[in-house]
Each structure stands twice: as structure tokens, then as C-alpha cells.
Amino acid sequence: MNCQRAREVFPELLDARTAATAHLDARTHLAGCPDCQRDFATLSRTADALGALPDPAPSPRLRRNFYALLEEEKNSAASVRATVERSRRTSVWRWILAPLAGAALVAGGFFAGQRVAAPAAGYSPALAQTDAASRRELEDLRRKVDTMGQLVGYSLLQQQQRPTNDRLRGVLTSALRADENPDDRVINELISALALDPSVNVRLRALDGLFPHADREVVRAGVLASLPREENPIVQVSMIDFLATARDAEARPALEKLVLNEGADASVRTAARRALAQL
Amino acid sequence: MIAALPEIPVAPVPAVRNVGSRPAAVVNAPAQRSDHALMLAVRDGELDALGELFERHHGRLFGYLAKLTGDRSAAEDITQIVFQRMLKYRHTYRDDGSFTAWMYHLARRCATDHYRKANAAPQATDPADLHDHADEAPHAGHRAAARDDHALLHTALARLDRDDREVLLLARFQELSFAEISGILECSVGAAKVRAHRALRQLRDLYFRLQQEAAD
């Protein structure tokens, strides 16, 4: 071993943990090399001096501060643990209580509703007065709504240029209103629709709307007046059935005319014959 | 600012080691838990175990930092911060870790932060703090003037580069293996040995030069 290789392992020879276990070659070289001996000796003295340096002691403040810090951290950790535990418990109770609270709320609402809406056997006079006033107000509102519906239907009937669907809807609305609250204006509009509307469907629906009012002379007269102008066999047959059902004797001349009209549809003539037989 | 610490790559070591200069009676106590076991307990929430680790290591750690920085007050502050970080980052302590290596790794980071702060904004020492120091000996420079051998060595140490001083102190004082030192310094084992050897030679040169100057 040369000096360079030997000096590379001097730190390990100077370390008590490694000195005794190896580096036999370096020891042999060191024993016979004065230069390396001087180098090793100075390094050894430096290492010894370094090892002999006294370890300074920290002040009591360090220990005091550390334990204060530790205590603070423990409190913080305990607080976090408590929060987590509380949260966990709350979470468990939430799972248990939430459905119960929901059910209680529904039951409470049900009973409260029953209590408020239940028919009161022993109403107080004030409550009865309030109830009567409410009823009056309700009837008034219902009338207004009816009137509004009639107006809408009337408006629709007035606008022949509007699409068939709108007119049909208007006729249906008028028929419904006429059924509930017969009004001359609505009846007139239904008769007008039967006589003048270009749509077969609208005319048929108008006739249907007039059926409940077949006992009224104005209605029968309107249907009878429309019959000669009607060209559609379906509507014609429906009108004939209407007049037969209404037992309108004044329809007889018009029906006879149809029976004799060879240009009329066979079903129309048959229906007219049957109606005449009924009359 | 204290930066977040990543997991520290340190070599696994046997569970029981590094008992240092504690009394033999304490060392041989059968119920004695190793540093590693204590730190694992701290990690798992037994914070009181850190008190035992503090008692075992704070003196040695303070001594290392005092030699490294040459400033007792700073060494105390850094020691305090090291144990504070142990608490803060206890969850990063690894099952196969070495407590001592981890502690010196933290110490190295804290010392680096200290130097960075000191360079950025030098601050005066609070005179009130000086009364707490147990050792009221004069500064190393004053003792060098009095031809005190220890003071000469302190001066020589202070003249080393910080990296050389660091590796020398770790290798000579802290009873760490070069494998552990290489983990702390984040270099290879061979590089750690070379750096320690070179640092010792430089210290020797400085030390004998100072001795010569003092003799003249």
C-alpha cells in the first residue's frame, strides 16, 4: 500500500467504531512510513481535541418552551379528537333522528290539517259569518270565471278567420258553458257556427252543443234553418236526427223535400224518411 | 417560513441503538423503549413519548447546533423548532426510519432556514435571553486571545465552510454511520466519507495554524 491509499483510510482508523476491525494493510504501511505517521498524528490530535470539546448545555428556557409546546399540541390534539368524536356521534344521531323527525313532521301536518279542515259541529257565530261570506265570495268568483269562459268562447267564434282548431275549441267551450248556464248569446253563437262555419267538425260540435237545448224553440228553429243550406251528408243526417229527437213538427216539410230530392245522398234521404216516420 | 417536509429517505437501522451518553442504568432498563419505538408511538398519537425523546436527545442536538452555528441563542431556537417540527410532521415518520437520522435531517433544514433568515434580515439578540444561558463563558474569539485550546478549535471550526463543518460534526460527534450521514446530506456514502476526511484535514490545518499564530 502506498501513502495515498493509506491516508485515504486514516479517518476510519481514527474512528473508534471502525479502527479495530480492518485496514491491516494501512496499519502496516503506517508502522513503516514516517511521513504518514506525522500526518496521522496531527489528524489524531485534531480529532482528539474535537472530541474533547465540551458540549455546551442549553438554558432551562429550552426545556420550559418544549414542554409548553408539547402541552399545547396535546390540548390541540385532544380538541380535534373531541370534535371528531362529537361529529361522529352527531352523525349517528342524525341518521337515527332525521327519519323520526320527518315522520313526526308529516304526522303533525296531517293532524293540524284535520283540525283546521274538519267540519265544526259547534261553529261560533263569527266563524259561521266568515264561512257564509267566503261562500258568497266563492260563488261570485265562479260566476266571473263562467262569464270569462263565455267571453273567450264568444271571441273565438267571432273570429272565423282563425284556424279551425281555435274555432273548434271555441265551440266546445261555448257548448260546455251553455250546458252549465244557457245564455242566449252563446246559443246564438252555436247556431251561427252550425249554419256558417266552413268546418264540418265545428258544425258537428256546434250541433252537439245544441242538443241539450233542443227543447228551446230558438234552437230548433236555428237547426231547421240550417238544414237546407247544409251540403255535408254527415251533418245533414245529424241535423235530421236532432229534429226527429226534438219532435219538431215544423221540420216535416223540410224533411219531405229531402226525401224527394234525388240529388241528395241516399243516407240523408233514408234518415229523412225515418225522421218523418218518427214525427 | 417553515417549509413542508417530504418523507426523508434514511437507511433502516436496528431498533435499539444510539443511546448516547445516557446513564448505564437507564440504558439497560428492560422496559426501555427505543427511539424508533418512541417516535412511532408519537406518530400514533402518544404525544407524551416525545418528552422522553426530548430528554434523550435535546442536549446532544443543542451541542451540535451550537458548534454548527457558533451561536447559542440560535442553537436553542433551532433545537426548539426541530422538536416543534417533529410534532408537526410526526405523520411523515416512516416505519423503517431511523429517529436520529430523521432528527438531524430536520435539524439541517431548520439550520438552513435559520441561515437564510439571518442573511436576509439580521436581528439583534434580546439581552433578556442571555441571562438564561447556563454557560456564561466569554465568546470563542476572546478565549482564542487567551490562547485557550478549545477556543482555538472553535475558531478553526468557525472558519470551515458550513458544509464541511456540518459533515465533520455529524461524523465525529453524533455517532451516526456514514450510511445515515449520507441520507441526511442526501449524497452517496462514498461522498460523505470523502467530505468528512477533507473537512478533518482542513480543520487540522486551520487548528495548527492558529496554534502557531498563538505561540508566536
Coordinates of C-alpha atoms in Angstrom, one line a residue, chain B residues 3-216:
Chain B
A3 CA -41.5 24.7 4.6
A4 CA -43.4 21.4 4.4
L5 CA -41.1 18.4 4.7
P6 CA -41.2 15.5 2.4
E7 CA -40.6 12.0 3.6
I8 CA -37.0 11.6 4.5
P9 CA -35.0 8.8 2.8
V10 CA -32.9 7.3 5.6
A11 CA -31.4 3.9 5.9
P12 CA -33.1 1.4 8.2
V13 CA -31.3 0.8 11.4
P14 CA -31.7 -1.7 14.2
A15 CA -34.4 -0.7 16.6
V16 CA -32.2 -0.3 19.6
R17 CA -29.2 2.0 19.1
N18 CA -27.9 5.4 19.7
V19 CA -28.4 5.5 23.4
G20 CA -25.5 8.0 23.5
S21 CA -24.1 9.0 26.9
R22 CA -27.1 8.3 29.0
P23 CA -26.5 6.5 32.3
A24 CA -26.0 2.8 32.0
A25 CA -28.8 2.1 34.4
V26 CA -31.2 3.8 32.1
V27 CA -29.8 2.2 29.0
N28 CA -30.1 -1.3 30.4
A29 CA -33.6 -0.9 31.8
P30 CA -35.6 -3.8 30.4
A31 CA -38.7 -1.7 29.7
Q32 CA -36.7 1.0 27.9
R33 CA -38.3 1.7 24.5
S34 CA -36.0 2.5 21.6
D35 CA -36.0 6.0 20.0
H36 CA -37.7 4.4 17.0
A37 CA -40.4 2.8 19.0
L38 CA -41.0 6.1 20.9
M39 CA -41.3 8.1 17.7
L40 CA -43.7 5.5 16.3
A41 CA -45.8 6.0 19.4
V42 CA -45.7 9.8 18.9
R43 CA -46.8 9.3 15.4
D44 CA -49.7 7.2 16.6
G45 CA -50.9 9.8 19.0
E46 CA -48.9 9.2 22.2
L47 CA -47.5 12.7 22.3
D48 CA -46.0 12.2 25.8
A49 CA -43.4 9.9 24.2
L50 CA -41.8 12.9 22.6
G51 CA -41.0 14.1 26.1
E52 CA -38.8 11.1 26.5
L53 CA -37.1 11.7 23.2
F54 CA -36.5 15.3 24.1
E55 CA -34.8 14.2 27.3
R56 CA -32.6 11.8 25.4
H57 CA -31.6 14.0 22.6
H58 CA -32.0 17.7 23.2
G59 CA -28.6 18.2 24.9
R60 CA -26.7 16.5 22.1
L61 CA -28.7 18.2 19.4
F62 CA -28.2 21.6 21.0
G63 CA -24.4 20.9 21.3
Y64 CA -24.3 20.0 17.6
L65 CA -26.2 23.1 16.6
A66 CA -24.2 25.4 18.9
K67 CA -21.0 24.1 17.2
L68 CA -22.5 24.4 13.8
T69 CA -23.8 27.9 14.2
G70 CA -21.4 29.3 16.8
D71 CA -24.4 31.0 18.3
R72 CA -26.0 29.5 21.5
S73 CA -29.2 31.5 21.2
A74 CA -29.7 30.5 17.6
A75 CA -28.9 26.9 18.6
E76 CA -31.6 26.9 21.2
D77 CA -34.1 28.4 18.8
I78 CA -33.3 25.8 16.2
T79 CA -33.5 23.0 18.7
Q80 CA -36.9 24.2 19.7
I81 CA -38.0 24.4 16.1
V82 CA -36.7 20.8 15.4
F83 CA -38.9 19.4 18.2
Q84 CA -41.8 21.5 17.0
R85 CA -41.4 20.1 13.5
M86 CA -41.2 16.6 14.9
L87 CA -44.7 17.2 16.3
K88 CA -46.0 18.8 13.2
Y89 CA -44.6 16.3 10.8
R90 CA -44.9 13.2 13.0
H91 CA -47.2 11.5 10.5
T92 CA -44.3 11.5 7.9
Y93 CA -42.1 9.4 10.2
R94 CA -41.6 6.1 8.4
D95 CA -41.9 2.6 9.9
D96 CA -38.4 1.7 8.7
G97 CA -36.9 5.1 9.6
S98 CA -34.0 6.0 11.9
F99 CA -35.1 8.5 14.5
T100 CA -31.6 10.1 14.9
A101 CA -31.1 10.4 11.2
W102 CA -34.6 11.9 10.9
M103 CA -33.9 14.4 13.7
Y104 CA -30.6 15.6 12.2
H105 CA -32.3 15.9 8.8
L106 CA -34.9 18.2 10.4
A107 CA -32.1 20.0 12.2
R108 CA -30.3 20.5 8.9
R109 CA -33.4 22.0 7.3
C110 CA -34.0 24.2 10.3
A111 CA -30.4 25.4 10.3
T112 CA -30.6 26.2 6.6
D113 CA -33.8 28.2 7.3
H114 CA -32.0 30.0 10.1
Y115 CA -29.1 31.0 7.9
R116 CA -31.4 32.2 5.2
K117 CA -33.3 34.4 7.7
A118 CA -30.1 35.6 9.3
N119 CA -28.7 36.6 5.9
A120 CA -32.0 38.2 4.8
A121 CA -32.6 40.3 8.0
P122 CA -30.1 40.2 10.8
Q123 CA -31.7 40.6 14.1
A124 CA -30.2 41.7 17.4
T125 CA -30.2 39.2 20.3
D126 CA -32.6 40.0 23.0
P127 CA -30.4 40.8 26.1
A128 CA -33.1 39.3 28.3
D129 CA -32.5 35.9 26.8
L130 CA -28.8 35.9 27.6
H131 CA -29.5 35.6 31.3
D132 CA -31.0 32.2 30.8
H133 CA -27.9 30.6 29.4
A134 CA -26.2 28.2 31.8
D135 CA -22.8 28.7 30.3
E136 CA -21.8 32.4 30.6
A137 CA -18.3 31.9 29.3
P138 CA -16.9 34.6 27.0
H139 CA -17.1 34.4 23.2
A140 CA -14.7 31.9 21.5
G141 CA -12.8 34.8 20.0
H142 CA -12.0 36.2 23.4
R143 CA -10.8 32.8 24.6
A144 CA -8.6 32.5 21.5
A145 CA -6.9 35.6 22.6
A146 CA -6.2 33.9 25.9
R147 CA -4.6 31.0 24.0
D148 CA -7.3 28.7 25.1
D149 CA -7.0 25.4 23.1
H150 CA -10.8 24.9 22.9
A151 CA -11.2 28.4 21.7
L152 CA -8.7 27.9 19.0
L153 CA -10.5 24.8 17.9
H154 CA -13.8 26.7 17.9
T155 CA -12.3 29.4 15.8
A156 CA -10.9 26.8 13.4
L157 CA -14.4 25.2 13.2
A158 CA -15.9 28.6 12.5
R159 CA -13.6 29.1 9.7
L160 CA -14.5 25.9 7.9
D161 CA -17.1 26.1 5.2
R162 CA -20.5 25.4 6.6
D163 CA -20.9 22.2 4.6
D164 CA -17.5 20.9 5.8
R165 CA -18.3 21.8 9.4
E166 CA -21.7 20.1 9.2
V167 CA -20.3 16.7 7.9
L168 CA -17.4 16.8 10.3
L169 CA -19.7 17.4 13.3
L170 CA -22.1 14.7 12.2
A171 CA -19.3 12.2 11.7
R172 CA -17.3 12.9 14.8
F173 CA -19.9 13.8 17.4
Q174 CA -23.3 12.3 16.7
E175 CA -22.4 8.6 16.4
L176 CA -24.0 8.4 13.1
S177 CA -23.0 5.8 10.5
F178 CA -21.8 7.1 7.1
A179 CA -24.9 5.5 5.7
E180 CA -27.1 7.7 7.9
I181 CA -24.9 10.7 7.2
S182 CA -25.3 10.2 3.5
G183 CA -29.0 10.1 4.0
I184 CA -29.0 13.3 6.0
L185 CA -26.8 15.1 3.5
E186 CA -28.5 13.5 0.5
C187 CA -25.3 12.2 -1.1
S188 CA -23.7 8.8 -1.5
V189 CA -21.8 7.0 1.3
G190 CA -18.5 7.5 -0.5
A191 CA -19.1 11.2 -1.0
A192 CA -19.9 11.6 2.7
K193 CA -16.7 9.8 3.7
V194 CA -14.6 11.9 1.3
R195 CA -16.2 15.1 2.5
A196 CA -15.6 14.1 6.2
H197 CA -12.0 13.3 5.5
R198 CA -11.4 16.5 3.7
A199 CA -13.1 18.5 6.4
L200 CA -10.9 16.9 9.1
R201 CA -7.7 17.7 7.2
Q202 CA -8.9 21.3 6.7
L203 CA -9.7 21.7 10.3
R204 CA -6.3 20.3 11.3
D205 CA -4.6 22.8 9.0
L206 CA -6.6 25.7 10.4
Y207 CA -6.2 24.5 14.0
F208 CA -2.3 24.1 13.8
R209 CA -2.0 27.4 12.0
L210 CA -4.0 29.1 14.8
Q211 CA -1.8 27.3 17.4
Q212 CA 1.3 28.5 15.6
E213 CA 0.0 32.1 15.5
A214 CA -0.9 31.9 19.2
A215 CA 2.6 30.6 20.0
D216 CA 4.2 33.5 18.1

